[in-house]
Amino acid sequence: MQCEDPQTGLRALIAVHSTKLGPSLGGCRRWSYDDVADAITDVLRLSKAMSYKHAIAGTGRGGGKAVILGDSSSDKTPALMKCFGQFVDSLGGRYITAEDVGMSVKDMLFVSETTQHVSGLPIEHGGSGDPSTMTAFGVYCGILAALAWNQGLGKNDSCNRSVVKNRVIAVQGLGHVGMDLCRQLHESGAKLIVTDIDPNRVAQACDQFNATANSPHEILAVPADVFAPCALGCVLTSVSIPQLQAPIVAGAANNQLGADEDGALLHRRNVLYAPDFVINAGGIINIANEQPTYDVDKAKAQTRKISETLWQIFDSSKKLDRPTSAVANELARHRLERNRP
Ligand code: NAI
């Protein structure tokens, strides 16, 4: 759906990929795209990934996503957010929106003035708050699982905090998710190498978590135990993968693979890839636990299971000699076809 409103300057797209398992739920991204074609490609890919993410996480929701074209720092106004809410409302609940890159809980409050089909509102407003903390927790659990699996440990160690102690984790992107992931890793004794296009965020991570700064252009090539992409998508391509030094890729960013073949390239190079829509599901699991009354412990327990799911995917990938991305795609498609989570 194309959403245009000259009065507020809103230019947005809403994509509903699937409502087979329930109403589609996915965040709204605010980004300055080069052109509309880029935004269309992004919203379509993101909404498909949301369908797969919900199917694997078993939330009983479908896949949808929205993008607002523009620069989040300069031209996001309450009127624009409310207008976006009206477009969401016109879909009658087929799409439920939430935060994504460039959006905040405050923005969702404005959206909630014009539609009830919005989640991720503050807890005091009946919501579950910013989903990023749970997303970061899920990614943290996924990193533990990947490290344990690569070390040949047993499944019981898939949530063992000690596996990350003294391990080097290269984190790309220090926004809502990346920064909180750094906190959790630092508290477990990991060594951090970080980068962001915003130097203030890099300084903050160095200061608070004793991280070492790196440049956005070199982070993929730093020697590390894990590369954690937590910025934008398409970071893993036929050009970037050969530069990768880490034997594990496990991070929050959506659509990390430039193309499906890049999952196969990672597999051939013996890089253990935690499929993005599996490892970054903590946020939607959190939101799916909003009704009837938000229960953070339940959401956390469900998010912790990301480790188990990844373990199964790693196991199947090894047994079948197939890329983890292909195994995860197949699992998601199978659940969608069965028409139940
Ligand atoms: P955010 O907007 O808070 O943070 C993104 C960060 O990446 C910013 O600090 C930005 O300056 C930085 N960045 C952008 N381009 C960069 C580059 N080339 N190199 C280094 N840093 C760069 O976004 P958030 O919420 O932290 O999300 C991060 C990623 O995780 C996104 O791909 C998002 O779609 C995905 N994700 C987020 C969820 C959430 O709960 N917030 C849930 C699931 C996925």
Coordinates of C-alpha atoms and ligand atoms in Angstrom, one line a residue:
M1 CA 0.0 0.0 0.0
Q2 CA 1.3 3.4 -1.0
C3 CA 0.7 6.1 1.6
E4 CA 1.1 9.8 0.5
D5 CA 0.0 12.9 2.3
P6 CA 1.2 16.3 0.9
Q7 CA 0.1 18.2 4.0
T8 CA 2.3 16.3 6.5
G9 CA 4.9 15.3 3.8
L10 CA 4.3 11.6 4.6
R11 CA 5.6 9.2 2.0
A12 CA 5.3 5.6 3.2
L13 CA 4.8 2.0 2.0
I14 CA 3.1 -0.8 3.9
A15 CA 3.7 -4.4 2.8
V16 CA 1.6 -7.3 4.0
H17 CA 3.4 -10.4 3.0
S18 CA 1.2 -13.0 4.8
T19 CA -1.7 -13.2 7.2
K20 CA -1.9 -17.0 7.1
L21 CA -0.8 -17.4 10.7
G22 CA -2.5 -14.3 12.0
P23 CA -2.6 -10.5 11.5
S24 CA 0.7 -9.3 10.1
L25 CA 3.0 -7.6 12.6
G26 CA 6.2 -5.8 11.8
G27 CA 8.0 -2.6 12.6
C28 CA 8.0 0.6 10.7
R29 CA 11.4 1.8 9.4
R30 CA 12.2 5.5 8.8
W31 CA 15.1 5.7 6.3
S32 CA 16.4 8.0 3.7
Y33 CA 16.3 5.8 0.6
D34 CA 18.0 6.8 -2.7
D35 CA 14.7 6.4 -4.5
V36 CA 11.2 4.8 -4.2
A37 CA 12.4 1.6 -6.0
D38 CA 14.9 1.0 -3.2
A39 CA 12.2 1.5 -0.6
I40 CA 9.8 -0.9 -2.4
T41 CA 12.5 -3.6 -2.5
D42 CA 13.3 -3.0 1.1
V43 CA 9.7 -3.2 2.4
L44 CA 9.0 -6.3 0.3
R45 CA 12.1 -8.2 1.5
L46 CA 11.5 -7.1 5.1
S47 CA 7.8 -8.1 5.1
K48 CA 8.7 -11.6 3.8
A49 CA 11.4 -12.0 6.5
M50 CA 8.7 -11.1 9.1
S51 CA 6.5 -13.9 7.9
Y52 CA 9.4 -16.3 8.3
K53 CA 10.4 -14.9 11.6
H54 CA 6.8 -15.2 13.0
A55 CA 6.5 -18.7 11.6
I56 CA 9.7 -19.9 13.3
A57 CA 9.1 -18.1 16.6
G58 CA 5.5 -19.4 16.8
T59 CA 3.9 -16.1 17.6
G60 CA 0.7 -16.7 15.8
R61 CA 1.2 -13.5 13.7
G62 CA 1.9 -13.0 10.0
G63 CA 4.5 -10.9 8.1
G64 CA 4.2 -7.2 7.4
K65 CA 6.4 -4.2 7.4
A66 CA 6.2 -0.5 6.8
V67 CA 8.8 2.1 5.6
I68 CA 8.6 5.8 5.8
L69 CA 10.8 7.6 3.3
G70 CA 12.9 10.5 4.8
D71 CA 15.4 11.3 7.4
S72 CA 14.5 10.3 10.9
S73 CA 16.6 13.0 12.5
S74 CA 15.1 16.0 10.7
D75 CA 11.6 15.6 9.4
K76 CA 9.6 13.3 11.7
T77 CA 6.7 15.2 13.2
P78 CA 3.7 14.2 15.4
A79 CA 1.4 15.1 12.5
L80 CA 3.3 12.8 10.2
M81 CA 3.2 9.9 12.6
K82 CA -0.5 10.4 13.2
C83 CA -1.1 10.4 9.5
F84 CA 0.8 7.2 9.1
G85 CA -1.4 5.7 11.8
Q86 CA -4.5 6.6 9.7
F87 CA -3.1 4.6 6.8
V88 CA -2.4 1.6 9.2
D89 CA -5.9 1.9 10.5
S90 CA -7.4 1.8 7.0
L91 CA -6.1 -1.8 6.7
G92 CA -8.5 -2.8 9.5
G93 CA -6.0 -4.8 11.6
R94 CA -4.4 -6.8 8.7
Y95 CA -1.2 -4.9 9.6
I96 CA 0.0 -4.0 13.1
T97 CA 2.9 -1.6 13.3
A98 CA 5.7 -1.2 15.8
E99 CA 9.2 0.4 16.1
D100 CA 12.1 -0.4 13.8
V101 CA 15.2 1.6 12.6
G102 CA 14.7 5.3 13.0
M103 CA 11.6 5.0 15.2
S104 CA 11.0 5.3 18.9
V105 CA 8.4 4.4 21.5
K106 CA 7.4 8.1 21.5
D107 CA 6.6 7.9 17.7
M108 CA 4.4 4.9 18.3
L109 CA 2.5 6.9 20.9
F110 CA 1.6 9.5 18.2
V111 CA 0.6 6.6 15.9
S112 CA -1.7 5.2 18.6
E113 CA -3.7 8.4 18.5
T114 CA -5.1 7.4 15.1
T115 CA -5.1 3.6 15.2
Q116 CA -5.3 0.8 17.7
H117 CA -3.3 -1.4 15.5
V118 CA 0.0 -0.4 17.0
S119 CA 2.3 -2.2 19.5
G120 CA 5.5 -1.5 21.3
L121 CA 3.8 1.2 23.3
P122 CA 5.2 2.1 26.8
I123 CA 4.2 -0.3 29.5
E124 CA 2.2 2.4 31.3
H125 CA 0.1 2.7 28.1
G126 CA -0.7 -1.0 28.1
G127 CA 2.1 -2.0 25.8
S128 CA 5.4 -3.9 26.2
G129 CA 7.8 -0.9 25.7
D130 CA 10.7 -0.7 23.3
P131 CA 11.2 -4.3 21.9
S132 CA 15.0 -3.6 21.3
T133 CA 16.0 -4.9 24.7
M134 CA 14.4 -8.3 24.1
T135 CA 15.8 -8.4 20.6
A136 CA 19.3 -7.8 22.0
F137 CA 18.7 -10.5 24.6
G138 CA 17.7 -13.0 21.8
V139 CA 20.8 -12.1 19.9
Y140 CA 22.9 -12.5 23.0
C141 CA 21.4 -16.0 23.5
G142 CA 22.0 -16.8 19.8
I143 CA 25.7 -15.8 20.2
L144 CA 26.0 -18.1 23.2
A145 CA 24.5 -21.0 21.2
A146 CA 26.7 -20.4 18.1
L147 CA 29.9 -20.2 20.2
A148 CA 28.9 -23.4 22.2
W149 CA 28.1 -25.2 19.0
N150 CA 31.3 -24.2 17.3
Q151 CA 33.3 -25.4 20.3
G152 CA 31.7 -28.8 20.1
L153 CA 29.9 -28.4 23.4
G154 CA 26.6 -30.1 24.2
K155 CA 23.1 -28.7 23.7
N156 CA 22.8 -28.0 27.4
D157 CA 25.6 -25.4 27.0
S158 CA 23.6 -23.4 24.4
C159 CA 22.7 -20.8 27.0
N160 CA 25.9 -21.0 29.0
R161 CA 27.2 -17.4 29.7
S162 CA 30.7 -18.6 30.3
V163 CA 31.3 -19.5 26.6
V164 CA 31.5 -15.8 25.7
K165 CA 34.0 -14.9 28.4
N166 CA 37.2 -13.4 26.8
R167 CA 35.7 -14.0 23.3
V168 CA 36.1 -11.2 20.8
I169 CA 32.8 -9.9 19.4
A170 CA 32.8 -7.3 16.6
V171 CA 29.6 -5.3 16.7
Q172 CA 28.5 -3.3 13.7
G173 CA 25.9 -0.7 14.6
L174 CA 25.3 0.7 18.1
G175 CA 21.7 1.7 18.0
H176 CA 18.9 0.4 20.3
V177 CA 19.8 -3.2 19.8
G178 CA 23.6 -3.0 19.2
M179 CA 24.3 -0.9 22.3
D180 CA 22.2 -3.2 24.6
L181 CA 23.8 -6.3 23.1
C182 CA 27.2 -4.7 23.9
R183 CA 26.1 -4.2 27.5
Q184 CA 25.0 -7.9 27.9
L185 CA 28.2 -9.2 26.3
H186 CA 30.4 -6.9 28.4
E187 CA 28.6 -8.1 31.6
S188 CA 29.5 -11.7 30.6
G189 CA 33.2 -10.8 30.1
A190 CA 33.4 -10.6 26.3
K191 CA 35.9 -8.3 24.6
L192 CA 34.2 -5.9 22.2
I193 CA 35.3 -4.3 18.9
V194 CA 32.6 -1.8 17.8
T195 CA 31.7 0.5 15.0
D196 CA 29.0 3.0 14.0
I197 CA 28.6 5.8 11.6
D198 CA 27.8 8.0 14.6
P199 CA 31.1 8.7 16.5
N200 CA 29.2 9.6 19.7
R201 CA 27.8 6.1 19.9
V202 CA 31.2 4.6 19.4
A203 CA 32.6 6.8 22.2
Q204 CA 29.8 5.7 24.5
A205 CA 30.4 2.0 23.9
C206 CA 34.2 2.5 24.4
D207 CA 33.5 4.4 27.6
Q208 CA 30.8 2.2 29.1
F209 CA 31.9 -1.3 27.9
N210 CA 35.6 -0.9 27.5
A211 CA 35.2 -1.5 23.8
T212 CA 37.8 -0.9 21.1
A213 CA 36.7 1.4 18.2
N214 CA 36.9 0.3 14.6
S215 CA 35.9 1.9 11.3
P216 CA 32.6 1.0 9.6
H217 CA 34.7 0.0 6.5
E218 CA 36.9 -2.5 8.3
I219 CA 34.8 -4.1 11.0
L220 CA 34.1 -7.2 8.8
A221 CA 37.8 -7.8 8.4
V222 CA 38.8 -7.6 12.1
P223 CA 40.0 -10.8 13.7
A224 CA 37.1 -11.8 16.0
D225 CA 35.2 -14.9 17.3
V226 CA 31.9 -13.4 16.2
F227 CA 30.8 -10.8 13.8
A228 CA 27.5 -9.3 15.0
P229 CA 25.8 -7.1 12.3
C230 CA 23.4 -4.8 14.1
A231 CA 23.0 -1.9 11.6
L232 CA 21.3 -2.4 8.2
G233 CA 20.9 -5.3 5.8
C234 CA 22.9 -6.6 2.8
V235 CA 26.2 -6.7 4.7
L236 CA 27.0 -10.2 3.7
T237 CA 27.7 -10.3 -0.1
S238 CA 30.0 -12.0 -2.5
V239 CA 32.3 -9.0 -2.0
S240 CA 32.2 -8.7 1.8
I241 CA 32.1 -12.4 2.8
P242 CA 35.7 -13.1 1.6
Q243 CA 36.9 -10.3 3.9
L244 CA 35.2 -11.8 6.9
Q245 CA 37.6 -13.0 9.6
A246 CA 35.1 -14.3 12.2
P247 CA 34.0 -18.0 12.0
I248 CA 30.5 -17.0 13.3
V249 CA 28.0 -14.4 12.1
A250 CA 25.3 -13.7 14.6
G251 CA 23.6 -10.3 14.8
A252 CA 20.3 -8.4 14.8
A253 CA 20.2 -6.8 11.4
N254 CA 17.3 -7.8 9.2
N255 CA 18.1 -9.2 5.7
Q256 CA 21.9 -9.6 6.3
L257 CA 22.4 -11.7 3.1
G258 CA 22.6 -9.7 -0.1
A259 CA 21.2 -12.8 -1.9
D260 CA 20.3 -16.4 -1.1
E261 CA 23.6 -17.6 -2.7
D262 CA 25.5 -15.6 -0.1
G263 CA 24.2 -18.1 2.5
A264 CA 25.8 -20.9 0.5
L265 CA 29.0 -18.9 0.2
L266 CA 29.2 -18.6 4.0
H267 CA 28.5 -22.4 4.3
R268 CA 31.3 -23.2 1.8
R269 CA 33.7 -21.0 3.8
N270 CA 32.8 -22.8 7.0
V271 CA 31.3 -19.6 8.6
L272 CA 28.5 -20.5 11.0
Y273 CA 25.7 -18.1 10.2
A274 CA 22.8 -17.6 12.6
P275 CA 19.9 -16.8 10.2
D276 CA 18.8 -13.2 10.9
F277 CA 15.1 -13.9 11.2
V278 CA 15.7 -16.6 13.7
I279 CA 18.2 -14.8 16.0
N280 CA 16.5 -11.4 16.0
A281 CA 13.0 -12.6 16.9
G282 CA 13.1 -11.4 20.5
G283 CA 11.4 -8.1 19.7
I284 CA 8.4 -9.7 18.1
I285 CA 8.2 -12.3 20.8
N286 CA 8.1 -9.5 23.3
I287 CA 5.3 -7.7 21.3
A288 CA 3.3 -10.9 20.9
N289 CA 3.3 -11.2 24.7
E290 CA 1.6 -7.8 25.1
Q291 CA -1.9 -9.1 25.3
P292 CA -3.9 -9.5 27.5
T293 CA -1.3 -8.3 30.1
Y294 CA 2.4 -8.0 29.3
D295 CA 4.5 -10.6 31.0
V296 CA 8.2 -9.9 30.7
D297 CA 9.3 -13.2 32.3
K298 CA 7.2 -15.2 29.8
A299 CA 8.6 -13.2 26.9
K300 CA 12.1 -13.7 28.2
A301 CA 11.6 -17.5 28.6
Q302 CA 10.3 -17.7 25.0
T303 CA 13.1 -15.5 23.7
R304 CA 15.7 -17.8 25.4
K305 CA 14.4 -20.6 23.2
I306 CA 16.1 -18.9 20.2
S307 CA 19.2 -20.8 21.3
E308 CA 17.5 -24.1 21.0
T309 CA 16.0 -23.3 17.6
L310 CA 19.4 -22.2 16.3
W311 CA 21.0 -25.4 17.7
Q312 CA 18.5 -27.5 15.6
I313 CA 19.2 -25.4 12.5
F314 CA 23.0 -25.8 13.0
D315 CA 22.6 -29.5 13.5
S316 CA 20.5 -30.0 10.4
S317 CA 22.8 -27.8 8.4
K318 CA 25.7 -30.1 9.4
K319 CA 23.9 -33.3 8.8
L320 CA 22.5 -32.3 5.4
D321 CA 25.6 -30.3 4.4
R322 CA 23.3 -27.4 3.6
P323 CA 23.6 -23.7 4.4
T324 CA 21.9 -22.7 7.7
S325 CA 20.0 -20.0 5.8
A326 CA 18.5 -22.7 3.5
V327 CA 17.6 -24.9 6.4
A328 CA 15.9 -22.0 8.2
N329 CA 14.0 -20.8 5.1
E330 CA 12.7 -24.3 4.6
L331 CA 11.5 -24.6 8.2
A332 CA 9.7 -21.3 7.9
R333 CA 8.1 -22.2 4.6
H334 CA 7.0 -25.6 5.9
R335 CA 5.3 -24.0 8.9
L336 CA 3.6 -21.4 6.7
E337 CA 2.3 -24.2 4.4
R338 CA 1.1 -26.2 7.3
N339 CA -0.8 -23.1 8.2
R340 CA 0.2 -23.2 11.8
P341 CA 3.2 -22.0 13.8
Ligands
NAI1 P1 18.8 1.8 15.3 O1 18.4 2.8 14.3 O2 18.5 2.1 16.7 O3 20.4 1.5 15.2 C1 21.0 1.3 14.0 C2 22.5 1.8 14.2 O4 23.2 1.4 13.1 C3 22.6 3.3 14.3 O5 23.4 3.6 15.5 C4 23.3 3.7 13.0 O6 24.1 4.9 13.2 C5 24.1 2.5 12.7 N1 24.5 2.4 11.3 C6 23.8 2.6 10.2 N2 24.6 2.3 9.1 C7 25.8 1.9 9.6 C8 27.0 1.4 9.0 N3 27.1 1.4 7.7 N4 28.0 1.0 9.8 C9 27.9 1.1 11.1 N5 26.8 1.5 11.8 C10 25.8 1.9 11.0 O7 18.2 0.4 14.9 P2 17.9 -0.9 15.8 O8 16.6 -0.8 16.3 O9 19.1 -1.0 16.8 O10 18.0 -2.1 14.8 C11 19.2 -2.5 14.3 C12 19.0 -3.6 13.2 O11 18.3 -4.7 13.9 C13 18.1 -3.2 12.0 O12 18.5 -3.9 10.9 C14 16.7 -3.7 12.5 O13 15.9 -3.9 11.3 C15 17.1 -5.0 13.2 N6 16.1 -5.4 14.1 C16 15.7 -4.5 15.1 C17 14.8 -4.9 16.0 C18 14.4 -4.1 17.2 O14 13.7 -4.6 18.2 N7 14.8 -2.8 17.3 C19 14.1 -6.2 15.9 C20 14.6 -7.1 14.9 C21 15.6 -6.6 14.0

